[in-house]
mmCIF file of C-alpha atoms in Angstrom:
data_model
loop_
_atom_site.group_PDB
_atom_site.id
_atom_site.type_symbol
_atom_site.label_atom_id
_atom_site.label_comp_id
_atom_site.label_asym_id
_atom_site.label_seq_id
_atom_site.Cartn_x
_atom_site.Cartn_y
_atom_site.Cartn_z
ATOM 1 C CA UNK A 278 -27.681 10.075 7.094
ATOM 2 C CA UNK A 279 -25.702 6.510 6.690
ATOM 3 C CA UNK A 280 -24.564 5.258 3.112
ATOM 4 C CA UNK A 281 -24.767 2.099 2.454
ATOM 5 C CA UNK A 282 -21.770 0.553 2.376
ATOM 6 C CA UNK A 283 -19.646 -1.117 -0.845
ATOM 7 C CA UNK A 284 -21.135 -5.310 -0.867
ATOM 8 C CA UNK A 285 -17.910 -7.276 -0.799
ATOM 9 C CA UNK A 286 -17.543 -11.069 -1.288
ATOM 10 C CA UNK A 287 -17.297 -12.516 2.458
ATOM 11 C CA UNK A 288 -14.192 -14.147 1.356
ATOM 12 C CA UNK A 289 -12.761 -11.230 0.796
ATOM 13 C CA UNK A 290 -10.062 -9.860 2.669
ATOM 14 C CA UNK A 291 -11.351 -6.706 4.399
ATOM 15 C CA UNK A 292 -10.665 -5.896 7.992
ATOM 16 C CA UNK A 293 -13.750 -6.578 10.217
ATOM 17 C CA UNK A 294 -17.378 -6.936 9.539
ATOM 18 C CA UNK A 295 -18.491 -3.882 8.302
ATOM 19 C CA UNK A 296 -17.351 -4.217 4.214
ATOM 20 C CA UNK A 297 -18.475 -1.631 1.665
ATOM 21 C CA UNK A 298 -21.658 -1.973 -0.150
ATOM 22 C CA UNK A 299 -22.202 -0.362 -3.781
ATOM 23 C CA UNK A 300 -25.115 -2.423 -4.902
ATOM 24 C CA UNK A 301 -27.321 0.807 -3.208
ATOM 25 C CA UNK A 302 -26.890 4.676 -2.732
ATOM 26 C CA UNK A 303 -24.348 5.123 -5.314
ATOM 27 C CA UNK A 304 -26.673 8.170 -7.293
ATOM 28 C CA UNK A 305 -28.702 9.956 -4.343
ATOM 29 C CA UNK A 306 -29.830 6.836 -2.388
ATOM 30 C CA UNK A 307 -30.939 4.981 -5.966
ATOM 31 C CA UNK A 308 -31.150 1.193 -5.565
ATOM 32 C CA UNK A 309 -29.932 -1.413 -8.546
ATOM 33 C CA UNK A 310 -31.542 -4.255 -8.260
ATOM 34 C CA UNK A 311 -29.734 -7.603 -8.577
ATOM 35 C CA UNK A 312 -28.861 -8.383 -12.083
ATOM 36 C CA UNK A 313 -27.631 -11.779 -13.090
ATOM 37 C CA UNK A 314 -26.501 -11.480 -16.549
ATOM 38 C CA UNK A 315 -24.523 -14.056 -19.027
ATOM 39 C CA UNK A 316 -21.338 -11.966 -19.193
ATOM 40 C CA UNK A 317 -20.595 -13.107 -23.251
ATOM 41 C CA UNK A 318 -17.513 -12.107 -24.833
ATOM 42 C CA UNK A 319 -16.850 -10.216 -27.993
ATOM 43 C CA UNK A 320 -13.107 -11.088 -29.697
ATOM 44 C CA UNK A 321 -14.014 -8.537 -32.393
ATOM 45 C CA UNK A 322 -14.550 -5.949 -29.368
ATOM 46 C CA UNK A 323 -12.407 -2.986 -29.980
ATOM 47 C CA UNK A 324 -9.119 -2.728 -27.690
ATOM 48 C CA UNK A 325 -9.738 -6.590 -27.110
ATOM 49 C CA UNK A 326 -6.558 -7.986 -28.302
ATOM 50 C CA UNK A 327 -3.730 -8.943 -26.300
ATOM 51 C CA UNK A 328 -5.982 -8.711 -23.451
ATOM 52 C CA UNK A 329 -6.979 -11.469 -20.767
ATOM 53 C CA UNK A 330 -9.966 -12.777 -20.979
ATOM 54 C CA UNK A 331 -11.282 -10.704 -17.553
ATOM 55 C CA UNK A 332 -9.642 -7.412 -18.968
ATOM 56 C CA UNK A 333 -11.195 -7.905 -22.181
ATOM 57 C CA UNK A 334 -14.713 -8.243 -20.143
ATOM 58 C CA UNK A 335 -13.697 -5.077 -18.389
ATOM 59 C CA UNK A 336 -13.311 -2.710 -21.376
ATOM 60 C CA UNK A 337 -16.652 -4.479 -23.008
ATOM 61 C CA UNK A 338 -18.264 -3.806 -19.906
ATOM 62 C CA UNK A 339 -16.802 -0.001 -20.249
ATOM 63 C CA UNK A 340 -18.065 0.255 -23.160
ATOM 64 C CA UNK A 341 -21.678 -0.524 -22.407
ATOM 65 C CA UNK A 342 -21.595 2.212 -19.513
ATOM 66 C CA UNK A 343 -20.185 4.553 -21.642
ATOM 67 C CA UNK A 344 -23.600 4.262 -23.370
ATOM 68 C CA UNK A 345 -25.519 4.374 -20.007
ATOM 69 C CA UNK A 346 -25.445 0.713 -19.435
ATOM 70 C CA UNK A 347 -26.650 0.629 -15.177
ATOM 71 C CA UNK A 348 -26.532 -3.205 -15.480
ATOM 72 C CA UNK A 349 -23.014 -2.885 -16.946
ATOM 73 C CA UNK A 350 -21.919 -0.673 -14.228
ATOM 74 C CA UNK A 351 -22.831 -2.504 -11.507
ATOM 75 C CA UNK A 352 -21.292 -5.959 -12.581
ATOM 76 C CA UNK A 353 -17.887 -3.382 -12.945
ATOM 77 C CA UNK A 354 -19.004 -2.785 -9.182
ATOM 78 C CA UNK A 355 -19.672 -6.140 -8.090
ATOM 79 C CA UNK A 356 -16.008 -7.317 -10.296
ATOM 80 C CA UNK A 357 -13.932 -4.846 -8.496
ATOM 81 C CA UNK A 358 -15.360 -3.303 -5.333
ATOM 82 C CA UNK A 359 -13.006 -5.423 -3.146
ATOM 83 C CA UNK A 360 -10.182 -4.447 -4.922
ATOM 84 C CA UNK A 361 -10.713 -0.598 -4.099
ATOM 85 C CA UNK A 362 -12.443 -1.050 -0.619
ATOM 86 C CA UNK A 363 -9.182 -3.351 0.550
ATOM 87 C CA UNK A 364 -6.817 -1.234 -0.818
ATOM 88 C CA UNK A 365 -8.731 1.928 0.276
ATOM 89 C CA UNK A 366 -9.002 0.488 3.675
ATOM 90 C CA UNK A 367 -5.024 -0.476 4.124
ATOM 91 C CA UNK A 368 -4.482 2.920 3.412
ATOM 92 C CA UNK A 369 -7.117 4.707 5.304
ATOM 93 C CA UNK A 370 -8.276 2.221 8.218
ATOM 94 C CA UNK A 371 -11.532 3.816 8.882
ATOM 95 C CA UNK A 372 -14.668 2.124 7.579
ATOM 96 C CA UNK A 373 -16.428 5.539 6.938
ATOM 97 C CA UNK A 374 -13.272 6.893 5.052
ATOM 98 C CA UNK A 375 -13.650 3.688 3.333
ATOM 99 C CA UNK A 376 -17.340 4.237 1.936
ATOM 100 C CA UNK A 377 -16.905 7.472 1.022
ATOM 101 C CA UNK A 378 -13.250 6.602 -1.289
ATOM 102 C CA UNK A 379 -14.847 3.465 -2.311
ATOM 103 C CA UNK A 380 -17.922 5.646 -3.761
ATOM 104 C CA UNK A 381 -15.811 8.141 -4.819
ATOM 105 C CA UNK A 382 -14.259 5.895 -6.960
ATOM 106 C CA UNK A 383 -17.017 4.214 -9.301
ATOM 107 C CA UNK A 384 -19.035 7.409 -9.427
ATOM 108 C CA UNK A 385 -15.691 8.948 -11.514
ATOM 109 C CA UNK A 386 -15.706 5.497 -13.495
ATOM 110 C CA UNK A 387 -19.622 6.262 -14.425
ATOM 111 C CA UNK A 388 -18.862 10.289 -15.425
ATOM 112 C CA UNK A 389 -15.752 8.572 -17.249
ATOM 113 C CA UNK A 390 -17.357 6.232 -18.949
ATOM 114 C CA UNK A 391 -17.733 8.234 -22.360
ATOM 115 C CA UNK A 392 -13.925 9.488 -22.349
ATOM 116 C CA UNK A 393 -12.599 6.190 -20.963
ATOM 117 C CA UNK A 394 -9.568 4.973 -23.642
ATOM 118 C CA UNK A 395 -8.085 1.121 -22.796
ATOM 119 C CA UNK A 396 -4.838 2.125 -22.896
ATOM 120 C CA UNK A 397 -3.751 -0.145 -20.190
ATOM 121 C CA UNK A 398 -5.335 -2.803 -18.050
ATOM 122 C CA UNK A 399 -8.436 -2.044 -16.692
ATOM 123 C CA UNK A 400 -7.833 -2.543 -12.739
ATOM 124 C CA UNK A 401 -4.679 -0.070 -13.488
ATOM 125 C CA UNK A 402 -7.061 2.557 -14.383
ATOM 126 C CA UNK A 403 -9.179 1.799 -11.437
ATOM 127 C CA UNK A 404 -6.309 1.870 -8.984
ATOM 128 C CA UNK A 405 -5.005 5.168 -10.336
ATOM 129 C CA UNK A 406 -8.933 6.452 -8.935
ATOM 130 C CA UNK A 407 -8.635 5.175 -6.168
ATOM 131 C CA UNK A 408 -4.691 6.453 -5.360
ATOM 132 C CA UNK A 409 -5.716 9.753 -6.186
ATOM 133 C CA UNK A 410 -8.315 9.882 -4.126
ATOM 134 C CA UNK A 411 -6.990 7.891 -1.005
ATOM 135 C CA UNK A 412 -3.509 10.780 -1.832
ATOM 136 C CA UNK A 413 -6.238 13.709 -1.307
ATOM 137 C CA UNK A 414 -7.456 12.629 1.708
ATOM 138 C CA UNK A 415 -4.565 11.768 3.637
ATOM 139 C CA UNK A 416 -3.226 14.855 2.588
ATOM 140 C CA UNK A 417 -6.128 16.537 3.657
ATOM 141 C CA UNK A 418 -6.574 14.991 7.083
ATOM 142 C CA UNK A 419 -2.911 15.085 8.013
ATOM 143 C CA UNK A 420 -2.979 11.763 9.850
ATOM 144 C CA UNK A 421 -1.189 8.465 10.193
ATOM 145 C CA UNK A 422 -3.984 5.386 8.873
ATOM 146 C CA UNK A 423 -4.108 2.011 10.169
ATOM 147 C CA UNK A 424 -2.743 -0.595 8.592
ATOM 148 C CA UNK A 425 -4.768 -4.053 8.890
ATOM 149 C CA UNK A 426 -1.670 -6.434 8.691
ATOM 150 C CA UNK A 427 -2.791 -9.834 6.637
ATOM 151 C CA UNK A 428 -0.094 -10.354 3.961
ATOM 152 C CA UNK A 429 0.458 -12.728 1.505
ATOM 153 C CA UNK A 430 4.004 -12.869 1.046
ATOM 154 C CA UNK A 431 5.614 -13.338 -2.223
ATOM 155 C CA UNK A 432 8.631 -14.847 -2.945
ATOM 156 C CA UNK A 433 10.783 -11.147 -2.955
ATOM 157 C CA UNK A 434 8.929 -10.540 0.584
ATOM 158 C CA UNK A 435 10.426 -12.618 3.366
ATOM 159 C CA UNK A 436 8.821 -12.891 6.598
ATOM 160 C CA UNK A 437 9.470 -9.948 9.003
ATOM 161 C CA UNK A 438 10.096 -12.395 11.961
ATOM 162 C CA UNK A 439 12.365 -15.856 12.092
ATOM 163 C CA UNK A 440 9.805 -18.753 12.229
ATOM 164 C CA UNK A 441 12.900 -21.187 13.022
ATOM 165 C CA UNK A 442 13.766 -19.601 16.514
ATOM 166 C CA UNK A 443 10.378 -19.513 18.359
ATOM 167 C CA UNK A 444 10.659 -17.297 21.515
ATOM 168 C CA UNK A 445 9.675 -18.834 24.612
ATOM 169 C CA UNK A 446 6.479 -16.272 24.899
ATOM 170 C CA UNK A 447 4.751 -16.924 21.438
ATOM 171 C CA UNK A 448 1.644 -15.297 22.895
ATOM 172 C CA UNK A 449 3.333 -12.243 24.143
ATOM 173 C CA UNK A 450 5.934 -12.111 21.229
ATOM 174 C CA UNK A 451 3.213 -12.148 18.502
ATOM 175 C CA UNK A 452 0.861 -9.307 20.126
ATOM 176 C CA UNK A 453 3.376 -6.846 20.515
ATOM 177 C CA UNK A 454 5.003 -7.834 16.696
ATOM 178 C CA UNK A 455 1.817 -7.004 15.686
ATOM 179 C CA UNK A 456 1.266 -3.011 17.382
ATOM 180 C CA UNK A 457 4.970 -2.867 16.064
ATOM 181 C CA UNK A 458 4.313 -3.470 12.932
ATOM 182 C CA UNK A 459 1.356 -1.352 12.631
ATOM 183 C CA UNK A 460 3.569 1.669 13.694
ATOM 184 C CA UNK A 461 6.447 1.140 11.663
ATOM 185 C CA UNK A 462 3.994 0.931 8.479
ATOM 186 C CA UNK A 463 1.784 3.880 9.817
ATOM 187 C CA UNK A 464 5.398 6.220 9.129
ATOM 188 C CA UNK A 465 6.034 4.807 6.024
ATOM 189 C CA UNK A 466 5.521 7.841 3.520
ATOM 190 C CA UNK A 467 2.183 7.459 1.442
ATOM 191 C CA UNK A 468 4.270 6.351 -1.891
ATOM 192 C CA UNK A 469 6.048 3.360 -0.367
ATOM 193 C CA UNK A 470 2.718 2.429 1.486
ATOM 194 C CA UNK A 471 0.758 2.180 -1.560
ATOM 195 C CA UNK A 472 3.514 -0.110 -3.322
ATOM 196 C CA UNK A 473 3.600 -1.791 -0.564
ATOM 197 C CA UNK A 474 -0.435 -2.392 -0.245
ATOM 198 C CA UNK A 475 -0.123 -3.300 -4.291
ATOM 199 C CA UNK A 476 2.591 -5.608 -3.764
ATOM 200 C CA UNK A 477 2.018 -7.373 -0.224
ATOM 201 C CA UNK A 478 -1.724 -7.649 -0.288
ATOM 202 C CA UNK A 479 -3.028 -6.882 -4.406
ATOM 203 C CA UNK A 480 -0.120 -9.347 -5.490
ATOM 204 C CA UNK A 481 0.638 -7.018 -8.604
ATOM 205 C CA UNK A 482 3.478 -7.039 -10.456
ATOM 206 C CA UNK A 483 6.539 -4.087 -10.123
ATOM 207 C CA UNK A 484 5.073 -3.316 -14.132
ATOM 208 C CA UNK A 485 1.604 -2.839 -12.505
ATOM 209 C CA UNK A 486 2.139 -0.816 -9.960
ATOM 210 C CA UNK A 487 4.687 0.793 -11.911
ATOM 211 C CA UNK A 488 1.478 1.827 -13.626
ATOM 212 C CA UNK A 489 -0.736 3.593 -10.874
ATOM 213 C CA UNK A 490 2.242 4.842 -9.437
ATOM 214 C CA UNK A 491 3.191 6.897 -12.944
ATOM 215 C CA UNK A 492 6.571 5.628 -12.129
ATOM 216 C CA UNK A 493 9.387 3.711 -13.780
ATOM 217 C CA UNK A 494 9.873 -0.033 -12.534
ATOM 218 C CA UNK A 495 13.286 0.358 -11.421
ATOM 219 C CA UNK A 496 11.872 3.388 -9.403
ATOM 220 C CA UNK A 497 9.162 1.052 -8.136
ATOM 221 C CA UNK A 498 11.484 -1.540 -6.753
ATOM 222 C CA UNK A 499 13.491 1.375 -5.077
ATOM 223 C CA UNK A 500 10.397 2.474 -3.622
ATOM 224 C CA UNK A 501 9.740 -1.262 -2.248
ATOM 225 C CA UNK A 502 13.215 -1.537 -1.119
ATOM 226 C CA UNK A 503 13.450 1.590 0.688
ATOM 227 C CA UNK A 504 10.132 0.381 2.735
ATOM 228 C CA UNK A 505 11.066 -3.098 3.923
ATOM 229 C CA UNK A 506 14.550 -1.594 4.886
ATOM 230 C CA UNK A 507 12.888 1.069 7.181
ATOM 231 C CA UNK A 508 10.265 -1.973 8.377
ATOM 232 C CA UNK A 509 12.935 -4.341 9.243
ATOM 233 C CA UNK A 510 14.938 -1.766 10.594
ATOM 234 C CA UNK A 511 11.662 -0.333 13.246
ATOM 235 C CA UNK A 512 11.283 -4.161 14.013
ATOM 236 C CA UNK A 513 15.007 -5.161 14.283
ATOM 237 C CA UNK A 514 14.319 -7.019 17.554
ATOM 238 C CA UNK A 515 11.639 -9.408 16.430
ATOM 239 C CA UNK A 516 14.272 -10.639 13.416
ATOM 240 C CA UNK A 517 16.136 -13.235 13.889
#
C-alpha cells in the first residue's frame, strides 16, 4: 500500500516533484486535518531563555506534544519536514527511502515527546533522528545514494569549477561536471557526507553540526576538509 508522502513547501529545495507529505498516514493511515493556529509565545516558558524566538516556539511546541498535543505535533511537522526530507534525500536519493526516514523521524519525536529535555537547539535534536536513522539504513542496504547537487555555497566553500575560464563547450563541460560530481560525492564516507549536506545545503554552523555529529568542532572542520580535498581532487580536471 502507498504512504503518503511528507507535504513540503514548493519552494523548498527537494529534488523532483514527488516531496514528502506528513500532514496524513503518520499513525496507521490517520488524517490531521489542517490546523491554522496563532502560534503565541510564552517568555516565562521553561528552557526559553537564551533561545531564538523559533527555538523557543519549538520547545513550547514540545511541550504541548509531550501532553498529547496532535495540533502541536503537526505544526512541528509542517516547521521542519523539509529540513529532514532534504537532508534525508541528499543522503539517500530515493523518494521511497525518503518517506519512510522522513516518517521515521517524527513518529520518534511523538514517542519522545514526554522524555524530550531542551538541552540544545531544537533542529539539533531533530537532525540527530534523522542521522541515525539515514546511518542505519545505508548501513543496512550497503549502497552508494545519490546526491542531488544544488548548493549554496558559503564563503569557506569555493566553487568546484573556475567561472573565469569558460571552456569552449559550456554545454558539454557542465553535463559531464555534473555525473562527476555525483560520483565523487557518492564515495565520500557517510560522516563527511552528512557534514557536508549540513554545511553545503542546511547552511549550519561547524558548532551545529558539531552537534548531530557528537563531535568536536575542530574534528568537524577536519571532517569538511578531508571531503572537499577528495572532491577537488576526483574533479581535478574541471578546476581551473
Amino acid at each position: 500500500m502507498h504512504r503518503p508522502l511528507l507535504a513540503c513547501n514548493k519552494n523548498d529545495d527537494y529534488e523532483g516533484d514527488r516531496r514528502p507529505n506528513l500532514a496524513v498516514g503518520i499513525f496507521g493511515g490517520q488524517i490531521f486535518r489542517s490546523w491554522n493556529i496563532q502560534v503565541t509565545m510564552s517568555q516565562n516558558h521553561p528552557g526559553n531563555q537564551g533561545r531564538s524566538e523559533e527555538d523557543a516556539d519549538d520547545v513550547r511546541l514540545m511541550g504541548l506534544v509531550g501532553q498529547g498535543d496532535t495540533q502541536a505535533f503537526e505544526q512541528l511537522i509542517e516547521k521542519h519536514q523539509a529540513l529532514v526530507a532534504g537532508t534525508a534525500a541528499r543522503m539517500l536519493g530515493s523518494s521511497s527511502d525518503v518517506e519512510d526516514i522522513a516518517q521515521q523521524v517524527f513518529i520518534r519525536v511523538w514517542k519522545s515527546a514526554r522524555r524530550y529535555v531542551p538541552r540544545a537547539k531544537f533542529t539539533t535534536w531533530l537532525l540527530k533522528i534523522t542521522r541515525n536513522l539515514v546511518f542505519n539504513e545505508m548501513r543496512r542496504t550497503k549502497r552508494r545514494p545519490h546526491f542531488p547537487l544544488q548548493p549554496e555555497q558559503g564563503a569557506d566553500d569555493p566553487p568546484l569549477k573556475d567561472e573565469t575560464n569558460p571552456a569552449p563547450d559550456v554545454s558539454l563541460l557542465e553535463s559531464e561536471l555534473q555525473q562527476a560530481i555525483e560520483e565523487a560525492i557518492q564515495r565520500l564516507p557517510e560522516t563527511q557526507r552528512m557534514a557536508l549536506v549540513l554545511r553545503r545545503y542546511e547552511q549550519l554552523s561547524y558548532e551545529q553540526i558539531a552537534d548531530v555529529l557528537d563531535l568536536s568542532v575542530p574534528a568537524v572542520k577536519s571532517v569538511l576538509f578531508r571531503a572537499r580535498t577528495e572532491l577537488r581532487a576526483r574533479l581535478s580536471k574541471y578546476l581551473g
